Tab-separated table of C-alpha atoms in Angstrom:
chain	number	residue	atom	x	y	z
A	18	UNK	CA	-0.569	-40.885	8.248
A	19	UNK	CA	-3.840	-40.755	6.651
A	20	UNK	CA	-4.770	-36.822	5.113
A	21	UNK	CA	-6.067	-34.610	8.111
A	22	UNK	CA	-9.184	-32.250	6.753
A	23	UNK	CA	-11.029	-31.555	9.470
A	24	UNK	CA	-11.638	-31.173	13.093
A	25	UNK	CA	-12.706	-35.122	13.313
A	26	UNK	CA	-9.592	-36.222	11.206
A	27	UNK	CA	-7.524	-34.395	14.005
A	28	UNK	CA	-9.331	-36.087	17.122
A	29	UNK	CA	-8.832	-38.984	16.143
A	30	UNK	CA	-5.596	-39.152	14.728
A	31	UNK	CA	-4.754	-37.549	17.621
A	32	UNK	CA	-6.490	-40.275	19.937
A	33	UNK	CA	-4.787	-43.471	17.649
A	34	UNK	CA	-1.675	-42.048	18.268
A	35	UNK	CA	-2.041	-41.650	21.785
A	36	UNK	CA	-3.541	-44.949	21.844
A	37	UNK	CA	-0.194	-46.467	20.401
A	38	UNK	CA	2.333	-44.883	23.145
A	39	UNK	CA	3.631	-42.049	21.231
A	40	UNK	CA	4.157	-38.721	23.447
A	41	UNK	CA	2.359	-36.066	23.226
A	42	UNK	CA	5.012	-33.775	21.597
A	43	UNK	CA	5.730	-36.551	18.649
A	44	UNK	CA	1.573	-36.723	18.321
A	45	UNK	CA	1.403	-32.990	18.163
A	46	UNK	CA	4.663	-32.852	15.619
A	47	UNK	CA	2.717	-35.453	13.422
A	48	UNK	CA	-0.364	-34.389	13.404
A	49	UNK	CA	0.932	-30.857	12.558
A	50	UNK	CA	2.749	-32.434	9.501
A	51	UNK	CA	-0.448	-33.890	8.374
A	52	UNK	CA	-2.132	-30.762	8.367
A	53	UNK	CA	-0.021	-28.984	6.629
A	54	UNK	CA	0.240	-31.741	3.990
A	55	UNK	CA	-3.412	-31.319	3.290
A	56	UNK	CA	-3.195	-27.356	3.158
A	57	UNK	CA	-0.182	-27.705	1.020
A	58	UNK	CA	-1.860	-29.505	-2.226
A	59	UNK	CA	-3.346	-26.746	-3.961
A	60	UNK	CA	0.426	-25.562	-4.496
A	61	UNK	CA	2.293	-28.988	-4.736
A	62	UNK	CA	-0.125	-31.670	-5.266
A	63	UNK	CA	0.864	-35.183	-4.556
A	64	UNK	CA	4.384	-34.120	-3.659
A	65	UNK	CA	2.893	-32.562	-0.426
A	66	UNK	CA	2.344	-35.878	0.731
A	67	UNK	CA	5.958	-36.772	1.043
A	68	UNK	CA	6.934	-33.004	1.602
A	69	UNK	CA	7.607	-31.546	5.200
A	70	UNK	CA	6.597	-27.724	6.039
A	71	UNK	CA	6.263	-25.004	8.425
A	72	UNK	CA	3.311	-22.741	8.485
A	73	UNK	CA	5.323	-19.671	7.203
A	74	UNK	CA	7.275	-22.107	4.896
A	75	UNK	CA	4.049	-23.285	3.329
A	76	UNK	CA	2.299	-19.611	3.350
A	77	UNK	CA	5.560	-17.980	1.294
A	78	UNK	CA	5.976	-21.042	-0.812
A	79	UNK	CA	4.937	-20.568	-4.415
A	80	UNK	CA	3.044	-22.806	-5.974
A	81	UNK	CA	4.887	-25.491	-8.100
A	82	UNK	CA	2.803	-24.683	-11.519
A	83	UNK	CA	4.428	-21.347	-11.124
A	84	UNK	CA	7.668	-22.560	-9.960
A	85	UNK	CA	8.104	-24.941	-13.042
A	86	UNK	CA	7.672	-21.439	-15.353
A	87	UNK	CA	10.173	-19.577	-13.110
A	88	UNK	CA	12.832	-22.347	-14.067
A	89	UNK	CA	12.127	-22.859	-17.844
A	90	UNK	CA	13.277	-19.577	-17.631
A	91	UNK	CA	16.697	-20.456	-16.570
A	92	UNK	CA	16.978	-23.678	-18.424
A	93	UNK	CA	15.531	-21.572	-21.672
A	94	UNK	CA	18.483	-18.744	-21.250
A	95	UNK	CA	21.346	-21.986	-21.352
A	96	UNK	CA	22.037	-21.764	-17.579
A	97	UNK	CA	23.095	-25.133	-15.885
A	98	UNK	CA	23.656	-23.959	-12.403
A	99	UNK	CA	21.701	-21.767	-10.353
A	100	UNK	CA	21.821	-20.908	-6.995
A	101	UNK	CA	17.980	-20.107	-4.750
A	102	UNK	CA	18.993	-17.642	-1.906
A	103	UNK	CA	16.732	-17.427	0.710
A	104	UNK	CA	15.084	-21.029	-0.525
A	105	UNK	CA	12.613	-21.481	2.176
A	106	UNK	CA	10.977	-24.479	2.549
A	107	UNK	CA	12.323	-25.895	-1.287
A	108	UNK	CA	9.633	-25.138	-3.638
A	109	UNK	CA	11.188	-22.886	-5.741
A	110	UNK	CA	14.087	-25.342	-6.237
A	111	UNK	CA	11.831	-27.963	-6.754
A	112	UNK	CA	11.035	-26.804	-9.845
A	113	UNK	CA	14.378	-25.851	-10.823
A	114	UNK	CA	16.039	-29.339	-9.519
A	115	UNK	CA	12.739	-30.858	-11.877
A	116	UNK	CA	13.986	-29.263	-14.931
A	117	UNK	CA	17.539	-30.923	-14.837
A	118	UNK	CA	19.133	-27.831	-13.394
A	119	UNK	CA	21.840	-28.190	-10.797
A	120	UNK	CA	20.381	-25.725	-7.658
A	121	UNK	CA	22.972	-24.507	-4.668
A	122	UNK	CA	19.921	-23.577	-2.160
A	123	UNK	CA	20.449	-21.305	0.680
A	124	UNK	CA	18.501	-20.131	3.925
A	125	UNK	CA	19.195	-18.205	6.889
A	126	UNK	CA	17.046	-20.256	9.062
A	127	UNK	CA	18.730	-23.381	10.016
A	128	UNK	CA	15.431	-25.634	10.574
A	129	UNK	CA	14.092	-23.868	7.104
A	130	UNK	CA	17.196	-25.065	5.628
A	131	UNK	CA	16.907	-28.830	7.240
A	132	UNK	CA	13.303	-29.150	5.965
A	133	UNK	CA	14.215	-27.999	2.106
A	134	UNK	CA	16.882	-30.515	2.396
A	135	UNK	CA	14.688	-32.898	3.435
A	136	UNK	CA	12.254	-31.816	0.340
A	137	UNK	CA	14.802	-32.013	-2.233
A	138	UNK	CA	16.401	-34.987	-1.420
A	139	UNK	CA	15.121	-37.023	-3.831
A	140	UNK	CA	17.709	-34.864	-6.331
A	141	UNK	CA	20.653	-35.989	-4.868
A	142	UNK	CA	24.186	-34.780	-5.481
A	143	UNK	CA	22.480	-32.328	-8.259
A	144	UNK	CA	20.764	-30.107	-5.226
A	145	UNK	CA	23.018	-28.723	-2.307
A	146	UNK	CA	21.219	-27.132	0.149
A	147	UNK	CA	23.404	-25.174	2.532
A	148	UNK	CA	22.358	-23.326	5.752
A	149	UNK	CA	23.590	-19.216	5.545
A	150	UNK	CA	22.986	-15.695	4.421
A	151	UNK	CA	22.561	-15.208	0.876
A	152	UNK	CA	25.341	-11.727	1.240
A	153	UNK	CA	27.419	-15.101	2.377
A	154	UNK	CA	26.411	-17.576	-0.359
A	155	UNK	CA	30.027	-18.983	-2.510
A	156	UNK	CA	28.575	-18.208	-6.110
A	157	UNK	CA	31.136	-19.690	-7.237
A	158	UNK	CA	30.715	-21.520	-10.576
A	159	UNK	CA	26.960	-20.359	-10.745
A	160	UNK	CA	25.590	-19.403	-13.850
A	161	UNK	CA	22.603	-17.352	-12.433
A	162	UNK	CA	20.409	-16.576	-8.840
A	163	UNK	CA	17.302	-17.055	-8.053
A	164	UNK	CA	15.860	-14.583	-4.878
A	165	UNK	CA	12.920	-14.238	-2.519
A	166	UNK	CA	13.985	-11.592	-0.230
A	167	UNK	CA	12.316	-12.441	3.435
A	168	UNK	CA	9.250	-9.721	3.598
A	169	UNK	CA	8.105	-11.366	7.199
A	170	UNK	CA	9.343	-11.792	10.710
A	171	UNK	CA	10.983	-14.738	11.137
A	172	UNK	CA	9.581	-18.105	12.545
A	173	UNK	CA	7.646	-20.942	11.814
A	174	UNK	CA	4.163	-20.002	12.380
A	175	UNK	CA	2.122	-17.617	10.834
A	176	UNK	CA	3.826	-14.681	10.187
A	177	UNK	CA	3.133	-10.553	9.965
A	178	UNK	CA	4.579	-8.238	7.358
A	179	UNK	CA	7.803	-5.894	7.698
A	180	UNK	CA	8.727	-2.798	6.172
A	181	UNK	CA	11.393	-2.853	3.116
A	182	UNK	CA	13.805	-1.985	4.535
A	183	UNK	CA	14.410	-4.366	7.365
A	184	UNK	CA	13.549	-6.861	4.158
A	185	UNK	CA	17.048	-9.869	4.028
A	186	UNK	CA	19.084	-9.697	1.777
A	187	UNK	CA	18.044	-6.122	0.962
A	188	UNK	CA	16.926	-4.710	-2.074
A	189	UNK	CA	19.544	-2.965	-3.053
A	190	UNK	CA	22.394	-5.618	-2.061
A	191	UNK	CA	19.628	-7.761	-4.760
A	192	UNK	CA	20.050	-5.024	-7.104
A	193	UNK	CA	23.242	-4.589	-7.237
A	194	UNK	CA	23.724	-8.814	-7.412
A	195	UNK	CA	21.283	-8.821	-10.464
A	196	UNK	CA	23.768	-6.101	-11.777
A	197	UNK	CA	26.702	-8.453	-11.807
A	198	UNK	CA	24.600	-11.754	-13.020
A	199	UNK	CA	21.621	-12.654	-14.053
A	200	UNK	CA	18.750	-12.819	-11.330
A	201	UNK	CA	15.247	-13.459	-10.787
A	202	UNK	CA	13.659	-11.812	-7.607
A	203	UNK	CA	10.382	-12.854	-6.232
A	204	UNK	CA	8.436	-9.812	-4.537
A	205	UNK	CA	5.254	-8.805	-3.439
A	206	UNK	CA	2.933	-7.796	-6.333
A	207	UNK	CA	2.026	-4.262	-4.490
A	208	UNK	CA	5.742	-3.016	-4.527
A	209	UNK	CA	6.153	0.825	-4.842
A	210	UNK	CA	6.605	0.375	-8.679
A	211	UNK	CA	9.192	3.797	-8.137
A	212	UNK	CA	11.641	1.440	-6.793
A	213	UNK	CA	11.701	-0.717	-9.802
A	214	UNK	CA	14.757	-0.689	-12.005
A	215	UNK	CA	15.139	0.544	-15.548
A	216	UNK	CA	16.451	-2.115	-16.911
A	217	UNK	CA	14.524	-5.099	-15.235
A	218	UNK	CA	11.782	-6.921	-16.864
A	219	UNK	CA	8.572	-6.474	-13.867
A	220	UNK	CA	6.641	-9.607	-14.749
A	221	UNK	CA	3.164	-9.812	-12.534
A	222	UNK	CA	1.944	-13.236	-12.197
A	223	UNK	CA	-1.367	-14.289	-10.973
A	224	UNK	CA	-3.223	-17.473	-10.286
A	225	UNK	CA	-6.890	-18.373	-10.808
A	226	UNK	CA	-8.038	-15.009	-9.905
A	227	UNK	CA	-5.294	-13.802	-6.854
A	228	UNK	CA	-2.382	-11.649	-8.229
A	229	UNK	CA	0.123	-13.616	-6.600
A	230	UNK	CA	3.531	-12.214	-7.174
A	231	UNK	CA	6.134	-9.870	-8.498
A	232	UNK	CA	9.082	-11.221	-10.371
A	233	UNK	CA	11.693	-9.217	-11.892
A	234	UNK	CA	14.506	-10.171	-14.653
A	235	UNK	CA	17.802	-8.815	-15.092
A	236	UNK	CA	20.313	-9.588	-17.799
A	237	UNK	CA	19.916	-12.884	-20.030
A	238	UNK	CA	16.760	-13.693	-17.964
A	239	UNK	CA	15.020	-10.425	-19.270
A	240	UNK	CA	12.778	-10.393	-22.876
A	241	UNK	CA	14.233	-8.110	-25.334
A	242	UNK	CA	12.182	-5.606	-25.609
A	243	UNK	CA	9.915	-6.540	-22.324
A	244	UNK	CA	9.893	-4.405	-19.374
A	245	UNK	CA	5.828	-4.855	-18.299
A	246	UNK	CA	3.936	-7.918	-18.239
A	247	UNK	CA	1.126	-9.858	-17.098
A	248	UNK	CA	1.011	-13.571	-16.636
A	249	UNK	CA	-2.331	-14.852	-15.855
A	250	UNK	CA	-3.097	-18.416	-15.155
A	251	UNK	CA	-6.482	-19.941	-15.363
A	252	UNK	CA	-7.178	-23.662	-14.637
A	253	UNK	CA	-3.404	-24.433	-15.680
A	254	UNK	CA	-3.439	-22.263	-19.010
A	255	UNK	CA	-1.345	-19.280	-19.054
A	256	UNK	CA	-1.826	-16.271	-20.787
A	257	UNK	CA	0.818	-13.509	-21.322
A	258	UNK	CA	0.425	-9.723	-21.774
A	259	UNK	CA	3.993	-8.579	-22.726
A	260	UNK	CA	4.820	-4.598	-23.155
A	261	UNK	CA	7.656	-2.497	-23.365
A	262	UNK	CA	6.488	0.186	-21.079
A	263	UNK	CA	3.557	1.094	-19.541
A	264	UNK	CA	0.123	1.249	-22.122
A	265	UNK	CA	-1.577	4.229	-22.099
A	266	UNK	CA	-5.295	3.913	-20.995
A	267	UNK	CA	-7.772	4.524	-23.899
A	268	UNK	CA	-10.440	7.435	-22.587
A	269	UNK	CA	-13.457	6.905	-21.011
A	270	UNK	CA	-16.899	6.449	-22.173
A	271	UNK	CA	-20.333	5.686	-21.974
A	272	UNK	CA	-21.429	2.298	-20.529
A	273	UNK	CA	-21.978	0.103	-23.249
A	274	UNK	CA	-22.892	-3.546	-23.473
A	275	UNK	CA	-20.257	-5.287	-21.501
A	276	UNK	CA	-18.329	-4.303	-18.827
A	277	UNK	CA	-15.025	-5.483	-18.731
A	278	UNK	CA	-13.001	-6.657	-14.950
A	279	UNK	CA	-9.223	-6.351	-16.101
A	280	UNK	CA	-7.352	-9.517	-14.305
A	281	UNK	CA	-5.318	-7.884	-11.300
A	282	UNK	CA	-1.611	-9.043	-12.957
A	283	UNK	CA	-2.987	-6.710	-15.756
A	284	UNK	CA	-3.873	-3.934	-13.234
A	285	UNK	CA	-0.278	-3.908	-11.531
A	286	UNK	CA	1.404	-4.144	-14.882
A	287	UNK	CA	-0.471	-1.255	-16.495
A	288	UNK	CA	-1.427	-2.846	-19.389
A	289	UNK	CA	-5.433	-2.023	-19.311
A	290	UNK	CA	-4.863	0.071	-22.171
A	291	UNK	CA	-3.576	-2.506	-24.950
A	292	UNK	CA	-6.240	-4.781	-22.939
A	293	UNK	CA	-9.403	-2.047	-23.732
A	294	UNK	CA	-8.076	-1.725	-27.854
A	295	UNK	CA	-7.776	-5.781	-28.293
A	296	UNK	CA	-11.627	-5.422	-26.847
A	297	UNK	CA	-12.920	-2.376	-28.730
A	298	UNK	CA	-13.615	-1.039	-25.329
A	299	UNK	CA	-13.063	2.261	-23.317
A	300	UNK	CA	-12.503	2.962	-19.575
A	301	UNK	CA	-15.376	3.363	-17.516
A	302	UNK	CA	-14.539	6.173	-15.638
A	303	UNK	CA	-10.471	7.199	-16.065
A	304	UNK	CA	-9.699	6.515	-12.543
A	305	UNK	CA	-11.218	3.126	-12.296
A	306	UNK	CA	-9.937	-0.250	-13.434
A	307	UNK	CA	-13.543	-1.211	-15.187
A	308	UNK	CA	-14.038	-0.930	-19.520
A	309	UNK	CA	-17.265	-0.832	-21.065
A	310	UNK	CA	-17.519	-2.084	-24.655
A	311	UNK	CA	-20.701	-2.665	-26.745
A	312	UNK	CA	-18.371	-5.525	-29.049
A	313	UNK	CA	-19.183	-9.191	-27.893
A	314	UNK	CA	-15.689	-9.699	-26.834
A	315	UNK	CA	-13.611	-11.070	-24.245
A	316	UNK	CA	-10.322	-12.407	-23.152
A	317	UNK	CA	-8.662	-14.064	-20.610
A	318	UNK	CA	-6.905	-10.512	-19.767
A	319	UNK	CA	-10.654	-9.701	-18.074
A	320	UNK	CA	-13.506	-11.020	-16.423
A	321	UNK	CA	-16.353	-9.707	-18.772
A	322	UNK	CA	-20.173	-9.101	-18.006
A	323	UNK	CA	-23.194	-8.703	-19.967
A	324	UNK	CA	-25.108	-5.230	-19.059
A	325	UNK	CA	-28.588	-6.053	-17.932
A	326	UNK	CA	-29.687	-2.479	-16.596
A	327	UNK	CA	-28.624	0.155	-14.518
A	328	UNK	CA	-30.262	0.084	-10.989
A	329	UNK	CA	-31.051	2.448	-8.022
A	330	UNK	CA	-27.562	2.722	-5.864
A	331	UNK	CA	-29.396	3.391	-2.506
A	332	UNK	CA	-29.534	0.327	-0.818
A	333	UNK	CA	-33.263	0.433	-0.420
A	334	UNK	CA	-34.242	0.769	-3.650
A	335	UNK	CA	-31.983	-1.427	-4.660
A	336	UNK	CA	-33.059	-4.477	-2.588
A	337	UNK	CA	-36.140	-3.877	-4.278
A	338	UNK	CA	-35.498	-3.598	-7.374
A	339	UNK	CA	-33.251	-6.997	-7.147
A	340	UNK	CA	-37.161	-9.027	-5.457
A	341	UNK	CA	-38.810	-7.742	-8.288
A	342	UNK	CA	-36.517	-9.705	-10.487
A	343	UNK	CA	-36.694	-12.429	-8.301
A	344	UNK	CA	-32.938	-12.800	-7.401
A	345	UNK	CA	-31.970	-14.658	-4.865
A	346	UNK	CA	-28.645	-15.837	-5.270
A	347	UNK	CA	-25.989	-12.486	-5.977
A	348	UNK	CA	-22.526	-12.038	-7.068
A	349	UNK	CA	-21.149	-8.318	-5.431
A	350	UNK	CA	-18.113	-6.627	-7.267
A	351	UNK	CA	-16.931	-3.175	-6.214
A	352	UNK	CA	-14.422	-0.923	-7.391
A	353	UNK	CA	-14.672	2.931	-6.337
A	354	UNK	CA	-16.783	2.639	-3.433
A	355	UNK	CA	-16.748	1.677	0.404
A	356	UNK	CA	-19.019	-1.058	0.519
A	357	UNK	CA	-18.826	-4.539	2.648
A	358	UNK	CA	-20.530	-7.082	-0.223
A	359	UNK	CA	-21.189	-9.475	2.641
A	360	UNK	CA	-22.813	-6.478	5.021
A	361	UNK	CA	-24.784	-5.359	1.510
A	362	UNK	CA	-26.189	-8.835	0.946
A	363	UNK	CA	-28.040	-8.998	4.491
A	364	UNK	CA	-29.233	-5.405	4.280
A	365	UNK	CA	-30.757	-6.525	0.938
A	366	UNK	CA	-33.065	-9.225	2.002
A	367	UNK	CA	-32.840	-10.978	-1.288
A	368	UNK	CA	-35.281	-13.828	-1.603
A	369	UNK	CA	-36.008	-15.701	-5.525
A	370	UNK	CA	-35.013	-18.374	-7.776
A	371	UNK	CA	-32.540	-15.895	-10.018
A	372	UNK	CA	-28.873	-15.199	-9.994
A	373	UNK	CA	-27.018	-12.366	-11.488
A	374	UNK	CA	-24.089	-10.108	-10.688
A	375	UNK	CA	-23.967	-6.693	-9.343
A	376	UNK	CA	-21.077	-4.095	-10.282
A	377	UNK	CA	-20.727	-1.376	-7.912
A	378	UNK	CA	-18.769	1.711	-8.660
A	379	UNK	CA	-18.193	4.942	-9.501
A	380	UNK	CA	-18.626	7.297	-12.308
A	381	UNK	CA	-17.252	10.421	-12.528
A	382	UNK	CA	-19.101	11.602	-8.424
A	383	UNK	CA	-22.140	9.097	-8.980
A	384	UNK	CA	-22.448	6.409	-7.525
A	385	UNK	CA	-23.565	3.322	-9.969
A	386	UNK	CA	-25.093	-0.300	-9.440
A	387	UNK	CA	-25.142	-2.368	-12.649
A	388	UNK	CA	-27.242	-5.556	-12.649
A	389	UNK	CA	-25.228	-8.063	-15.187
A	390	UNK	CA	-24.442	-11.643	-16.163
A	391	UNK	CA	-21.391	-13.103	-16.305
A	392	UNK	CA	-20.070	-14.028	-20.376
């Protein structure tokens, strides 16, 4: 089946298929599968394209870069065996299964389950994929588990969130697992950070901008001496942020000659602090995430911009302000303030040849716009 991008692509696959005899559920099935194929290689790449999915199996999945770091994890801590519990559609396992590991994978969802086994396949005897509850998984012989609690209604289409509690397995039967043996759990990067443990390591990962997950470590899977950090990927090069606790922000001060956009993995691990000292920089204003620094440094911790000039925040004045420099073309940030970029950009009416970016916030009760330029 040739790759599906578009509108077009799905007429007439749609039509060559009906063309041949095929019935309209098998067209609809394929075509489906095609879809999804294309949608799934930003997080598999050419694998998709021998890969089956669901829409919520695809959505959840994480992406195989990531999955590949999750299991040179296990391999790196001596473990041979590990069992995924609540495996969705495979991918995690795929990158365990990659790595020479032997994976026991396990959903609750019995066409989930058929589709990772279908996925991982190509592994043979050294992947088991069985259909079940992970409370019910035989752990027998494993050396260490691998979890991504369900956080969504079930199905196979596109799915809405639940509350924690009605999460499966539940957090607490997970931490009382990753009490026995060593675990790592896949969350959601905003969980209440009040129901982390004391004695996990909370490692937030994001990808090419997108804070993407929560993972946290118990026993032999855990850094000494790690409980906070911040893995940030960038056009396949990661970058790591390691702390034992929380960093204490450095205080905030006048807006220098930079301005500083900590990555959002930084952010959720609360590591802005060591982030503003390895930059010479302060905090902008103590309740926002932005630094201001006047040293020509960056990192790939932060998105960093060049201060141009401070502009008039009413929207008016501002529009003006933005012809007479004859920018056409504008980047929005915002932190601090209720403002639609998209909404801003129309009531504008930016015409010119320029580009540039515009950081809206707060500091202290004023409102700020700062005209910059991306480092």
């Amino acid at each position: 089946m040739p790759p599906v991008d578009s509108s077009d692509d799905v007429a007439r696959a749609v039509t060559r298929l009906r063309r041949d005899g095929h019935s309209p559920d098998l067209v609809s099935a394929v075509v489906g599968q095609a879809r999804l194929r294309t949608r799934a290689r930003p997080k598999f790449g050419e694998l998709a394209e021998r890969m089956l999915f669901t829409r919520a199996g695809l959505e959840q999945a994480t992406r195989l870069p990531i999955a590949a770091r999750h299991a040179a994890r296990f391999r790196d801590a001596g473990f041979a065996h590990v069992a995924d519990l609540g495996c969705g559609i495979g991918g995690d396992a795929l990158g365990l299964a990659g790595l020479g590991l032997r994976v026991t994978a396990v959903d609750a969802d019995e066409i989930t389950a058929g589709i990772a086994a279908y996925n991982l396949a190509p592994f043979g005897a050294d992947v088991e994929v069985r259909h079940g509850t992970a409370e019910e998984a035989d752990l027998e012989g494993v050396d260490a588990a691998w979890l991504d609690p369900a956080r969504r209604t079930a199905g196979h289409a596109e799915t809405t969130r639940t509350r924690p509690e009605d999460w499966s397995p539940s957090l607490d039967w997970v931490f009382g697992l990753a009490r026995r043996m060593p675990v790592g759990v896949k969350l959601g990067p905003g969980l209440d950070r009040e129901v982390i443990p004391d004695d996990v390591e909370a490692q937030w990962v994001s990808a090419d901008g997108s804070t993407v997950e929560l993972v946290l470590w118990s026993g032999a899977l855990a850094r000494e001496g790690v409980r906070r950090a911040a893995l940030v990927i960038r056009n396949d090069r990661a970058h790591e942020l390691t702390a034992e606790t929380d960093a204490a922000d450095e205080p905030a001060r006048e807006l220098g000659a930079y301005v500083h956009e900590p990555d959002g993995a930084v952010i959720r691990a609360r590591l802005i602090g060591d982030v503003a000292r390895s930059l010479e920089a302060g905090m902008l204003d103590e309740h926002i995430a932005y630094l201001t620094s006047d040293a020509a440094l960056t990192s790939p911790f932060v998105s960093t911009f060049r201060v141009r000039e401070v502009l008039p925040a009413e929207v008016k004045a501002l529009g003006k302000s933005l012809r007479e420099r004859d920018i056409g073309r504008l980047e929005i940030k915002k932190r601090g303030v209720d403002v639609d970029p998209a909404a801003l950009r129309t009531r504008l009416k930016l015409r010119g040849s320029a580009s540039a970016t515009l950081l809206l916030t707060r500091i202290g009760n004023k409102r700020t716009a700062i005209l910059a330029d991306r480092v």
